[in-house]
PDB file of C-alpha atoms in Angstrom:
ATOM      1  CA  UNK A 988      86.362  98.125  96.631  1.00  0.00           C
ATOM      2  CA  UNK A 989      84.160 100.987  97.942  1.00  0.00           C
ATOM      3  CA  UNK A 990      80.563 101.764  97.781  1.00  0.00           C
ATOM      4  CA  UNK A 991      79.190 102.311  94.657  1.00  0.00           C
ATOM      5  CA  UNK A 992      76.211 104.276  94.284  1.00  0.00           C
ATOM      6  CA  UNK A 993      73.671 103.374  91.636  1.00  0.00           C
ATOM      7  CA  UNK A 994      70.864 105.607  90.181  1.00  0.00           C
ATOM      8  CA  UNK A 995      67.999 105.363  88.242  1.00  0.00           C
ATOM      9  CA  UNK A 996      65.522 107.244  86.746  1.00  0.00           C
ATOM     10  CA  UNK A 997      64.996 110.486  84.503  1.00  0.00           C
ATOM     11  CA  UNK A 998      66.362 112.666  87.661  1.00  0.00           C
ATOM     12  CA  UNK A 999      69.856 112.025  87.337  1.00  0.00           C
ATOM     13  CA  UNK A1000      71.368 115.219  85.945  1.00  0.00           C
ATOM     14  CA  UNK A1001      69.716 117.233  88.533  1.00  0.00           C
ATOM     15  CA  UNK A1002      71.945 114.933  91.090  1.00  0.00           C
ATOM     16  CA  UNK A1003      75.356 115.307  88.883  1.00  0.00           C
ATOM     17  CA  UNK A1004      76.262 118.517  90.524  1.00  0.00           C
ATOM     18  CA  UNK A1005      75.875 117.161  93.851  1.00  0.00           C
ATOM     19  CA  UNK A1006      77.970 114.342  92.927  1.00  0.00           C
ATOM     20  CA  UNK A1007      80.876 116.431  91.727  1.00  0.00           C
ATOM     21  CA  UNK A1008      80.607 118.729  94.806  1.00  0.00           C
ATOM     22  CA  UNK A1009      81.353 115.293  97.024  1.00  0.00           C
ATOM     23  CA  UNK A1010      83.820 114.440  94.517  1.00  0.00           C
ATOM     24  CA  UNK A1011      82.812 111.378  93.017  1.00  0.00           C
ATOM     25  CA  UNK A1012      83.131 109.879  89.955  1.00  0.00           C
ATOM     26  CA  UNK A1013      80.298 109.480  87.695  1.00  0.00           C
ATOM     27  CA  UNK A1014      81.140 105.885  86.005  1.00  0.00           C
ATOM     28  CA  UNK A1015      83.392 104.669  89.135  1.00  0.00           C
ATOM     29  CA  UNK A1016      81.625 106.117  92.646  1.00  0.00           C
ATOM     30  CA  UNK A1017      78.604 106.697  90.983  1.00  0.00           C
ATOM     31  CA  UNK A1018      76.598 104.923  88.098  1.00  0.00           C
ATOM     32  CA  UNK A1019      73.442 106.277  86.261  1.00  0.00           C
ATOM     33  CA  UNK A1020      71.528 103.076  84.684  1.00  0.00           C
ATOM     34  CA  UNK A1021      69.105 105.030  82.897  1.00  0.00           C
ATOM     35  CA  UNK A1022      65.647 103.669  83.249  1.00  0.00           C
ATOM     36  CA  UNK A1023      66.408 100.047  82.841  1.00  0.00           C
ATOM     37  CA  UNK A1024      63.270  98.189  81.224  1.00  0.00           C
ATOM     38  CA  UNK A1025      61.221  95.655  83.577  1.00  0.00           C
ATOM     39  CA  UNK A1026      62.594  92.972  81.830  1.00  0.00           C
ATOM     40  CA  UNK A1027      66.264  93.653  83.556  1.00  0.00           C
ATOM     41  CA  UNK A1028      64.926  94.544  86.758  1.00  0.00           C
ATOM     42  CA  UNK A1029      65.596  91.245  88.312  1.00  0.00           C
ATOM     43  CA  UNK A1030      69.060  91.814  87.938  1.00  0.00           C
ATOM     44  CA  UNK A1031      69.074  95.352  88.827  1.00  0.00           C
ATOM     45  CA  UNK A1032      67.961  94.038  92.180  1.00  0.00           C
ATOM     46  CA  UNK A1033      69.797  91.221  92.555  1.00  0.00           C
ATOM     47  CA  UNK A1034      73.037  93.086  91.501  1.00  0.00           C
ATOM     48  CA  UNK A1035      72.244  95.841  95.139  1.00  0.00           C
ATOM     49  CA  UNK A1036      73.131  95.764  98.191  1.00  0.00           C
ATOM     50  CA  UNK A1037      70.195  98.192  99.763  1.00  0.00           C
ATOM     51  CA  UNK A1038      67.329  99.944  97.853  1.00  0.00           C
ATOM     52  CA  UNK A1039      66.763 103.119  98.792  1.00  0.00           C
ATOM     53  CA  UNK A1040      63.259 104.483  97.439  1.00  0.00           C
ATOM     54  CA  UNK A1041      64.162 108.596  98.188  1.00  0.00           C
ATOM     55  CA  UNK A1042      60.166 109.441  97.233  1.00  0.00           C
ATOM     56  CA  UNK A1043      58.139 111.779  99.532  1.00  0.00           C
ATOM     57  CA  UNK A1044      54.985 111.097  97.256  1.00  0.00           C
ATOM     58  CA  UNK A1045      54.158 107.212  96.361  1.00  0.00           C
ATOM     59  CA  UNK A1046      51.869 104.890  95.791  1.00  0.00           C
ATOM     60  CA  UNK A1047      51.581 101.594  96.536  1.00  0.00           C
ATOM     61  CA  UNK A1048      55.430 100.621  96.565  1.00  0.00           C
ATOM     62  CA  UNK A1049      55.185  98.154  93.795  1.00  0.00           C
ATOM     63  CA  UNK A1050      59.650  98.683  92.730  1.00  0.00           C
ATOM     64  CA  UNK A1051      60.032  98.843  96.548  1.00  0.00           C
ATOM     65  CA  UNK A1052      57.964  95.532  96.791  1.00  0.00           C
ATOM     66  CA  UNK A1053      60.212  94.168  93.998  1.00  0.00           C
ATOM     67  CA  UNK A1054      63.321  94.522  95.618  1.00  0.00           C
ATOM     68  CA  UNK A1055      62.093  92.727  98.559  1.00  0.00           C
ATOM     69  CA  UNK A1056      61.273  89.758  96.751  1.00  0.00           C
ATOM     70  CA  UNK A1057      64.891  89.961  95.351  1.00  0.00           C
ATOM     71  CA  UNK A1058      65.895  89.581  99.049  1.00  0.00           C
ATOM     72  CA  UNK A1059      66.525  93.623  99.148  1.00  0.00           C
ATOM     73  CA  UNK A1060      66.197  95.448 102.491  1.00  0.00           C
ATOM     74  CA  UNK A1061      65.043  98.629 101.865  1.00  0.00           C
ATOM     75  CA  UNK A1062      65.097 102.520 102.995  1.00  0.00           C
ATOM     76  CA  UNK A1063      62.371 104.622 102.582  1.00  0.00           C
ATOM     77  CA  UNK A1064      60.281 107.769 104.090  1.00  0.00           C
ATOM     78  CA  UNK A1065      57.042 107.298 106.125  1.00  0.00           C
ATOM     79  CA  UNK A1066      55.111 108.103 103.076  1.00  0.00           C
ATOM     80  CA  UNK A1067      51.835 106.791 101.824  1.00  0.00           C
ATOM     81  CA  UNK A1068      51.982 102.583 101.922  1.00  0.00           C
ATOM     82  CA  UNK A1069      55.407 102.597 102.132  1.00  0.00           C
ATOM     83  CA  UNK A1070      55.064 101.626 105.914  1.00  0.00           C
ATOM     84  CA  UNK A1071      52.705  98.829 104.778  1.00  0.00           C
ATOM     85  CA  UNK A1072      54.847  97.236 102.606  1.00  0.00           C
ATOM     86  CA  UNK A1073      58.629  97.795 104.705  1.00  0.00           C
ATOM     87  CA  UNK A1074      58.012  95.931 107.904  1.00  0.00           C
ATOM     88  CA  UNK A1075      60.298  98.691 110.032  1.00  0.00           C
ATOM     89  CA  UNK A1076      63.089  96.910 111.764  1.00  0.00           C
ATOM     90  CA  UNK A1077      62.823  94.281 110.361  1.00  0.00           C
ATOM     91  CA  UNK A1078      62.523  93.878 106.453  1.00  0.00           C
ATOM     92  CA  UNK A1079      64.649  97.820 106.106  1.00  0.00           C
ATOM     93  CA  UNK A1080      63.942 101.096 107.643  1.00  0.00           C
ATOM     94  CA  UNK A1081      61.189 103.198 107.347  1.00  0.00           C
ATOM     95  CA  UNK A1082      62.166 106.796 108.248  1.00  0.00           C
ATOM     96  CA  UNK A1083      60.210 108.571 110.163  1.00  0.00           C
ATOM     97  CA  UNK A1084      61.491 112.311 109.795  1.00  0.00           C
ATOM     98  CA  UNK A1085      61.967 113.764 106.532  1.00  0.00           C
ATOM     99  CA  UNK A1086      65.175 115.341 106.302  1.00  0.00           C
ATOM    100  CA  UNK A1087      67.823 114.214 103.880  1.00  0.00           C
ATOM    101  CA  UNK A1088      70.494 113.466 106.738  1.00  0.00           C
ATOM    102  CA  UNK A1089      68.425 111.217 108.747  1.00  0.00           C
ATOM    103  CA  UNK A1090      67.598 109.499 105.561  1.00  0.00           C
ATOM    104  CA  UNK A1091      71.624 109.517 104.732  1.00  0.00           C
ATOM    105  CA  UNK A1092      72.176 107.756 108.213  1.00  0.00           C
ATOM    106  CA  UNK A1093      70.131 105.429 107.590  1.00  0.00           C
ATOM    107  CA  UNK A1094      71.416 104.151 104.075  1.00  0.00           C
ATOM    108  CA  UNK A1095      74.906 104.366 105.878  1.00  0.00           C
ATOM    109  CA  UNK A1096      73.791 101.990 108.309  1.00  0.00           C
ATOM    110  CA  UNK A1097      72.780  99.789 106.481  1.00  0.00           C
ATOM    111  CA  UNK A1098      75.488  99.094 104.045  1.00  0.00           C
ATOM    112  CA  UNK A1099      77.776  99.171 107.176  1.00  0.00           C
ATOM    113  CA  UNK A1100      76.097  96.561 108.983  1.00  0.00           C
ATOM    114  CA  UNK A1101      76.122  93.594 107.118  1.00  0.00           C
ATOM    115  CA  UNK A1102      74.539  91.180 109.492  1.00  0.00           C
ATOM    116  CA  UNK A1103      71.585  93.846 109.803  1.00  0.00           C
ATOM    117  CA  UNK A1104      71.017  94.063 106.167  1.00  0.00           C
ATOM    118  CA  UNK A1105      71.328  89.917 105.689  1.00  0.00           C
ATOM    119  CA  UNK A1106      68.724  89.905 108.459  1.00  0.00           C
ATOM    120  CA  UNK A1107      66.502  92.142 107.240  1.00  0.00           C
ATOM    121  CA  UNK A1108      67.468  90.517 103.293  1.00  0.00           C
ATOM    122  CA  UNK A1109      66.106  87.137 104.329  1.00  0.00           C
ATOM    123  CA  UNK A1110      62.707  88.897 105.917  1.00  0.00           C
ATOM    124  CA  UNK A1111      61.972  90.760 103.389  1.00  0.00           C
ATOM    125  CA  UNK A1112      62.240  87.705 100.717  1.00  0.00           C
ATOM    126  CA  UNK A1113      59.880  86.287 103.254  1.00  0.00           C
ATOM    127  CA  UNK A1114      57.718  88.934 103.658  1.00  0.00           C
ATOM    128  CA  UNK A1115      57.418  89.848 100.350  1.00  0.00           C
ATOM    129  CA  UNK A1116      55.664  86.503  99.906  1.00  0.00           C
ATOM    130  CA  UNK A1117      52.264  88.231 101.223  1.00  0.00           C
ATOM    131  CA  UNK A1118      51.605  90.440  98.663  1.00  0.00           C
ATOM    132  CA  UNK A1119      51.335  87.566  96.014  1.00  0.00           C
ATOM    133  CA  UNK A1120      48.757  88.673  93.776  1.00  0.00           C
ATOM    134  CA  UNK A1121      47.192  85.265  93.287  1.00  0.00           C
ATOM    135  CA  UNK A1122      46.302  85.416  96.793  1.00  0.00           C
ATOM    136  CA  UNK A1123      45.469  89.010  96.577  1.00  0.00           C
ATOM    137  CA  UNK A1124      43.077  88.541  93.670  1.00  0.00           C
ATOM    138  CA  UNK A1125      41.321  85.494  95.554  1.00  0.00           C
ATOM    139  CA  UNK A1126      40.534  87.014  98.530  1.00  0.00           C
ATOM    140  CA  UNK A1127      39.258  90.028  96.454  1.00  0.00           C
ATOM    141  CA  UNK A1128      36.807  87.570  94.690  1.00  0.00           C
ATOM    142  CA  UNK A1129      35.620  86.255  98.260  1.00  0.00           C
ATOM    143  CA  UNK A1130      34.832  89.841  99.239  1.00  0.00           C
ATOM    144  CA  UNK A1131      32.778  90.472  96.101  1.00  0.00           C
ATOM    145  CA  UNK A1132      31.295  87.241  96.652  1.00  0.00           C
ATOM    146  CA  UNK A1133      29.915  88.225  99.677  1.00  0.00           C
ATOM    147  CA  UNK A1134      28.409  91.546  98.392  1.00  0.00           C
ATOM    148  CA  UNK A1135      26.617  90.081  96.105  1.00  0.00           C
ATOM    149  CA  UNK A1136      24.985  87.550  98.431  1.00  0.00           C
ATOM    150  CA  UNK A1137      24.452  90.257 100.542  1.00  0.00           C
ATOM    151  CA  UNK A1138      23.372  92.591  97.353  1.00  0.00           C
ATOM    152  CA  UNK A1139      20.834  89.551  96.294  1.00  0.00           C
ATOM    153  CA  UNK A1140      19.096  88.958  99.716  1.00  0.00           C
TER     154      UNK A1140
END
């Protein structure tokens, strides 16, 4: 059938008015998962078609990282290292303005377009690939390395 719009988070019930105003259906149009533990976040992501991280003020990106690796494409606001870790055009779409329509066009597209979003699925499974944290960690270690040769000299 339709899209079906999934939420998560403790933020829901500001959103429910909103929802009735467009006349959805909270359990049919729209579903509120709570905040599912990490343990069933796998399956949140698998079970998507786009993620859509709405946040203006973030950190690294570690859930938005996460659905990438599920094979996610993701939409998100220029915002912090958000840019860093969704390769624009090409693993989802990084919006540059911050108004909630742009961001709304966007999402639309996306689900809309389904050869975009299996293009930018299979990069993003790719890409997320980079940001292994063995690799991460190692290079870290050859960095320290060096400043303490550099420290000892």
């Amino acid at each position: 059938s339709g899209t079906v719009l999934v939420f998560s988070g403790p933020d829901f019930q500001n959103l429910v008015p909103i929802i009735k105003t467009r006349g959805l259906k909270i359990g049919e149009d729209v579903i509120y998962n709570g905040c599912p533990k990490r343990k069933d976040m796998p399956n949140f992501y698998c079970s998507i078609d786009v993620y859509v991280c709405s946040s203006i003020s973030e950190g690294f990106g570690s859930a938005v990282l996460e659905a990438e690796a599920c094979g996610k494409p993701v939409v998100c606001f220029d915002v912090a290292a958000l840019p860093e870790v969704v390769k624009d055009g090409k693993t989802g779409i990084v919006v540059k303005k911050m108004t909630k329509e742009d961001f709304a066009e966007v999402i639309v597209e996306l689900l809309t377009d389904e050869k975009k979003r299996e293009k930018y699925s299979k990069a993003a499974a790719e890409w997320s690939k980079f940001f292994d944290y063995k690799k991460t960690a190692k290079a870290y270690a050859l960095i320290y390395e060096k400043l303490i040769e550099e420290f000892e000299r």
